[in-house]
PDB file of C-alpha atoms in Angstrom:
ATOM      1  CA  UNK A   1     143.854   6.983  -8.407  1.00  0.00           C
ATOM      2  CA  UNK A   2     140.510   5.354  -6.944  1.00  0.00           C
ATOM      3  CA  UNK A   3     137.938   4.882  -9.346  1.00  0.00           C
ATOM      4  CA  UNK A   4     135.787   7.772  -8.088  1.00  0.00           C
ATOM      5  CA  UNK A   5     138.575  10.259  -8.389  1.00  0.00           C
ATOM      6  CA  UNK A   6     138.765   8.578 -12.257  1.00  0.00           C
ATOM      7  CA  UNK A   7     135.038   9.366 -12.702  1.00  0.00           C
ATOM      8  CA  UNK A   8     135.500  12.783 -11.586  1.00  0.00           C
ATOM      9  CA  UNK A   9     138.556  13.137 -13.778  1.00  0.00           C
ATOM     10  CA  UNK A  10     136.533  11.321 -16.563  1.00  0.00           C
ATOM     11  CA  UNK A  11     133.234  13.667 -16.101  1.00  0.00           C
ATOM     12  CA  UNK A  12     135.958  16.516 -16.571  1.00  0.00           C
ATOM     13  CA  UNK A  13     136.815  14.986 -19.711  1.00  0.00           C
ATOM     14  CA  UNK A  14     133.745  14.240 -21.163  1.00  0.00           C
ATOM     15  CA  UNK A  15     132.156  17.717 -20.662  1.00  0.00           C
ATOM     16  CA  UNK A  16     134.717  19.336 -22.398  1.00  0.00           C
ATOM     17  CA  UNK A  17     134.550  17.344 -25.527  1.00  0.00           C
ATOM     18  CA  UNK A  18     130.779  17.167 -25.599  1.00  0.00           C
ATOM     19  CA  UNK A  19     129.852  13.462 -25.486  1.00  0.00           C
ATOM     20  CA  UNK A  20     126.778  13.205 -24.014  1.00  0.00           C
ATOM     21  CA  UNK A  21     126.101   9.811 -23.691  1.00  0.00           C
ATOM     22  CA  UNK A  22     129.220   9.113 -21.670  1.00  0.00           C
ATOM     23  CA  UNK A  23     128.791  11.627 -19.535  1.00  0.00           C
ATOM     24  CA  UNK A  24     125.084  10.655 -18.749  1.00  0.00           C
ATOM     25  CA  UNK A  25     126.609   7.367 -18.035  1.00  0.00           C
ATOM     26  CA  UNK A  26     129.193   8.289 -15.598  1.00  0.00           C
ATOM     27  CA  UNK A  27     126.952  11.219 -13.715  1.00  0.00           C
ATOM     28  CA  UNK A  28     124.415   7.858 -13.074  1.00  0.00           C
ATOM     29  CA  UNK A  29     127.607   6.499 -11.483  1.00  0.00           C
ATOM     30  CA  UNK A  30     128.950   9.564  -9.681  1.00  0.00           C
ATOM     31  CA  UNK A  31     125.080   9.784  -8.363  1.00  0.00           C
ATOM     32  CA  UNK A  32     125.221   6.295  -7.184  1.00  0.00           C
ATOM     33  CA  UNK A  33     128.801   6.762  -5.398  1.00  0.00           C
ATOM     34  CA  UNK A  34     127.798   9.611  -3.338  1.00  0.00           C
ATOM     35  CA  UNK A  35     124.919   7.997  -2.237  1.00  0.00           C
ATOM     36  CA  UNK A  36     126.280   5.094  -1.095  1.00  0.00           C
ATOM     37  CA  UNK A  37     129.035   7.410   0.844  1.00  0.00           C
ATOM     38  CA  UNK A  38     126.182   9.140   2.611  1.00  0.00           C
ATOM     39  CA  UNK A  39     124.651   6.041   3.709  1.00  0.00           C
ATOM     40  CA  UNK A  40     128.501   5.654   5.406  1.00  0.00           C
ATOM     41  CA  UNK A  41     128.554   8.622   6.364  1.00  0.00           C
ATOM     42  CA  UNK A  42     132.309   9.138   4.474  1.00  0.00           C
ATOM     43  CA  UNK A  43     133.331  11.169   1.325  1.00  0.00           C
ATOM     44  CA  UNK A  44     135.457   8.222  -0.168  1.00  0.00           C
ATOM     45  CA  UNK A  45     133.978   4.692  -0.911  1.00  0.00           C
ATOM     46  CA  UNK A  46     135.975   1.694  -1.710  1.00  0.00           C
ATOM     47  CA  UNK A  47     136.715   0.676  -5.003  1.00  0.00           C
ATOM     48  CA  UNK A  48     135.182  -2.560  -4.751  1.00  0.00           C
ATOM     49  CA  UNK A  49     131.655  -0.936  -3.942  1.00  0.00           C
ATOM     50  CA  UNK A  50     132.317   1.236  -6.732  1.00  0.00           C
ATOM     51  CA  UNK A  51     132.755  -1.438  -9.056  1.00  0.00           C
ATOM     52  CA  UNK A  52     129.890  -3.019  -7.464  1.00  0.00           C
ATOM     53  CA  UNK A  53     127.616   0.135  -8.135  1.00  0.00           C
ATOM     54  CA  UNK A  54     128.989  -0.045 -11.732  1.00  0.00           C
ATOM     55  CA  UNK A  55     128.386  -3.393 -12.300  1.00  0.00           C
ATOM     56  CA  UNK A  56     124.483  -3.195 -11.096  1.00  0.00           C
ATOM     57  CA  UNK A  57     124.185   0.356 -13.405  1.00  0.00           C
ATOM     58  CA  UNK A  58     125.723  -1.775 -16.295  1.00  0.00           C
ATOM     59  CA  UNK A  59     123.195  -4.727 -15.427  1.00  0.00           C
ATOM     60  CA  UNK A  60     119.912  -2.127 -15.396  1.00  0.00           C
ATOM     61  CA  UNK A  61     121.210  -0.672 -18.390  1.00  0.00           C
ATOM     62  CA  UNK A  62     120.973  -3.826 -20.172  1.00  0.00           C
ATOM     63  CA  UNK A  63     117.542  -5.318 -19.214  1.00  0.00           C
ATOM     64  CA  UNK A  64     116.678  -1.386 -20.183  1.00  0.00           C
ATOM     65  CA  UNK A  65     118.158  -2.005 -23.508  1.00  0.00           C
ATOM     66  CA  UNK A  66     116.412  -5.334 -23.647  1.00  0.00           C
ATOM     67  CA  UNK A  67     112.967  -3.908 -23.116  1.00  0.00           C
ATOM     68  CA  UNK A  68     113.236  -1.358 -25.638  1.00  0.00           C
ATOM     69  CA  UNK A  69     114.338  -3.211 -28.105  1.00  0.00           C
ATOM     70  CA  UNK A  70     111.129  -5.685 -27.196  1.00  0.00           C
ATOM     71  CA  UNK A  71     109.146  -2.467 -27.318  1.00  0.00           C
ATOM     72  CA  UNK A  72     110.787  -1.428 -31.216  1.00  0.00           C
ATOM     73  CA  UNK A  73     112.286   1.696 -29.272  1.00  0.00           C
ATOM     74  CA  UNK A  74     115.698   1.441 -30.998  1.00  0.00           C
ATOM     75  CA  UNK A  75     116.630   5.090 -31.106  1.00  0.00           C
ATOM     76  CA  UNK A  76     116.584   4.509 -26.694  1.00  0.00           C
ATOM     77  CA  UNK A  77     118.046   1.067 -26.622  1.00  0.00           C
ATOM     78  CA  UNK A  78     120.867   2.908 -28.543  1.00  0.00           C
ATOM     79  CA  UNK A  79     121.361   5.040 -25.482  1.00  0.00           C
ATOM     80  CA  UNK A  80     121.507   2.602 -23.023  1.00  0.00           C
ATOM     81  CA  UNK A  81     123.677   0.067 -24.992  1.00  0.00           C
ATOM     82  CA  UNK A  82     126.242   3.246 -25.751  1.00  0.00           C
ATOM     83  CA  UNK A  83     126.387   4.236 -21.705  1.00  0.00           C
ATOM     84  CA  UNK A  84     127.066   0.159 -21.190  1.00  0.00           C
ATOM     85  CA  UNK A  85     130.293   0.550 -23.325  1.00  0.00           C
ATOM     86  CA  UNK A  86     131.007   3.534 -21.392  1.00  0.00           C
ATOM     87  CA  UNK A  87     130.318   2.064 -17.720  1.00  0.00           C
ATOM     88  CA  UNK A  88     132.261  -1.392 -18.741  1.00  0.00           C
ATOM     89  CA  UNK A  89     135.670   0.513 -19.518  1.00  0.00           C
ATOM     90  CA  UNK A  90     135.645   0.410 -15.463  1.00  0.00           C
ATOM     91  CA  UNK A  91     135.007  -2.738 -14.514  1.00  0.00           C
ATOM     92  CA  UNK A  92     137.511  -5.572 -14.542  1.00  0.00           C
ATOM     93  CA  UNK A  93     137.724  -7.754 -17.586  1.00  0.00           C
ATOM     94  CA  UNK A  94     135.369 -10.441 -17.530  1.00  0.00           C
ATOM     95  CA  UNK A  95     136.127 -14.265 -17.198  1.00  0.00           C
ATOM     96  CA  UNK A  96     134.413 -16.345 -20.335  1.00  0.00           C
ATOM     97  CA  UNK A  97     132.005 -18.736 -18.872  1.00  0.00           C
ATOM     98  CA  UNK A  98     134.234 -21.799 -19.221  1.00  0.00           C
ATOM     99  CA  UNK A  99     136.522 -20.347 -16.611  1.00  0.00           C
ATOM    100  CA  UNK A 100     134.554 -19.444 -14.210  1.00  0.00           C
ATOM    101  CA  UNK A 101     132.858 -23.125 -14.426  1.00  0.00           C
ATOM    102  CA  UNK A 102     136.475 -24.030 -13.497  1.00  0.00           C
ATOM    103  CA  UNK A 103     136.191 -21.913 -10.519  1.00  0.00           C
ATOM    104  CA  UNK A 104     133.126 -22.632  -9.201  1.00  0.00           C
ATOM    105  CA  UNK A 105     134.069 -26.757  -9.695  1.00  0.00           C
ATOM    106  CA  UNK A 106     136.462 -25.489  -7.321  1.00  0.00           C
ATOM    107  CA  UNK A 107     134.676 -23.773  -4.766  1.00  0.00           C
ATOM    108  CA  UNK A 108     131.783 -26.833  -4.946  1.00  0.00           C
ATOM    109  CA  UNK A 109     134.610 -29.358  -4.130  1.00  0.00           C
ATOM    110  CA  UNK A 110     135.972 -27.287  -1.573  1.00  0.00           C
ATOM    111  CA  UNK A 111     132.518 -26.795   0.319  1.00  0.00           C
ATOM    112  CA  UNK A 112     131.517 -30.566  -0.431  1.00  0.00           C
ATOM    113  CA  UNK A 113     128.312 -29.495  -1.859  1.00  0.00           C
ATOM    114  CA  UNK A 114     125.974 -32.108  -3.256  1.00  0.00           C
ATOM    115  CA  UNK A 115     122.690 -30.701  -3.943  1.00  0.00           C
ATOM    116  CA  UNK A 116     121.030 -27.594  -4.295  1.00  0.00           C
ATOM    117  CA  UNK A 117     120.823 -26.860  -0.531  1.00  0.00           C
ATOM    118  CA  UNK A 118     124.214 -26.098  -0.649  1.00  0.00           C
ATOM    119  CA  UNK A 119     124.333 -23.211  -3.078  1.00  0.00           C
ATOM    120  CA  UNK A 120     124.050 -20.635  -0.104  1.00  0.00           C
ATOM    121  CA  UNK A 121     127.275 -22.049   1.067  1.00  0.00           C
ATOM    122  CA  UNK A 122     129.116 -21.889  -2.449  1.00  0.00           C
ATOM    123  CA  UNK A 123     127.867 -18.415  -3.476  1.00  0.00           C
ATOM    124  CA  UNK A 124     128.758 -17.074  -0.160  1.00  0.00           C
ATOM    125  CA  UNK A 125     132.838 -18.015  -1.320  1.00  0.00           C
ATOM    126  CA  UNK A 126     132.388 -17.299  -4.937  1.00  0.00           C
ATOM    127  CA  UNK A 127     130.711 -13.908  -4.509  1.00  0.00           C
ATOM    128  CA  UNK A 128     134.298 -12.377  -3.293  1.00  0.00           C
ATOM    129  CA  UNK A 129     136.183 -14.292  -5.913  1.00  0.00           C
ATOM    130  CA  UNK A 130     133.979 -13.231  -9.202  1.00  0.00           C
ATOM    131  CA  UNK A 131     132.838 -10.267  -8.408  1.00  0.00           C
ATOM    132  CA  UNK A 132     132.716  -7.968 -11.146  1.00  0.00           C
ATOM    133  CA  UNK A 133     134.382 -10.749 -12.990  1.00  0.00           C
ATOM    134  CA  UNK A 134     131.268 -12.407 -13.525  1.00  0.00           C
ATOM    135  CA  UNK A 135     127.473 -11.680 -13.689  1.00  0.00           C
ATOM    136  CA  UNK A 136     125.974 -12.858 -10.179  1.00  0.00           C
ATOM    137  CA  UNK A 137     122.945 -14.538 -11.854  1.00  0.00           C
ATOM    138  CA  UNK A 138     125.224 -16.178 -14.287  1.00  0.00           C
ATOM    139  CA  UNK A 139     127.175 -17.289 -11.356  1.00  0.00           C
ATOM    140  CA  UNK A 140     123.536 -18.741  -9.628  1.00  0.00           C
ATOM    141  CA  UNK A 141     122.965 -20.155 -13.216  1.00  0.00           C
ATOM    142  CA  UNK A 142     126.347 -22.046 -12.829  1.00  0.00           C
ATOM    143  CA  UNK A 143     125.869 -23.530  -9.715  1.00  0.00           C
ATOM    144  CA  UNK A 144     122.844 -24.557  -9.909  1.00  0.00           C
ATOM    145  CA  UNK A 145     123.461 -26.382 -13.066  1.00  0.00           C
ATOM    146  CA  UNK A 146     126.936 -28.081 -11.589  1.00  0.00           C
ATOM    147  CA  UNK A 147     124.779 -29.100  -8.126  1.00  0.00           C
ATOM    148  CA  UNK A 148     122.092 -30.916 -10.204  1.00  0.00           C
TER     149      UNK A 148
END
């Protein structure tokens, strides 16, 4: 089952027992996935631009969290941190920062990199192999740490 025929099956599910905050968060993805199949043109898209699409909806949710908390709002961050737990359930588990250091040590070998002129050259090869796995700005972080 791809995961937009899970996130129909899961919109399904959440309707019928009432939970409102789950569904909210998985009719922001369903919204999201058909939009991006428009732009193709096609009724199915591919998992990993789903879990792309999930990942960015689980980023905005956080910085929305963030800013409400900032802002003493905690009845909305509430919302926004619940629909994270929701959204994450669908994304692949994520690495722990010390392994994807290991990674990218790898990658910046591989590439020969040096300084930070070459961290268009590594993120272009670690992109594929984290993604989803890792946040991308943690992955920038990372690098740019390792080339300096």
């Amino acid at each position: 089952m791809s995961i937009q025929e899970q996130i129909n099956h899961d919109i399904k599910e959440a309707m019928k027992t009432k939970n409102a905050d789950k569904l909210a968060a998985l009719r922001a993805v369903k919204s999201a996935i058909i939009l991006e199949a428009t732009k193709k043109g096609d009724s199915m898209v591919p998992d990993d631009i789903s879990l792309k699409l999930i990942a960015k909806l689980v980023k905005q949710r956080k910085d929305s969290a963030a800013i409400f908390i900032e802002q003493n709002r905690g009845d909305l961050a509430d919302d926004e941190v619940s629909q994270v737990a929701y959204l994450e359930e669908y994304l692949p588990d994520q690495l722990e920062e010390s392994e994807a250091l290991k990674i990218i040590r790898e990658v910046i070998a591989q590439v020969g990199a040096s300084s930070s002129a070459d961290l268009g050259r590594c993120m272009k090869l670690l992109i594929p192999k984290l993604n989803g796995k890792v946040d991308g700005s943690l992955i920038s972080k990372l690098v740019m740490k390792e080339l300096n």
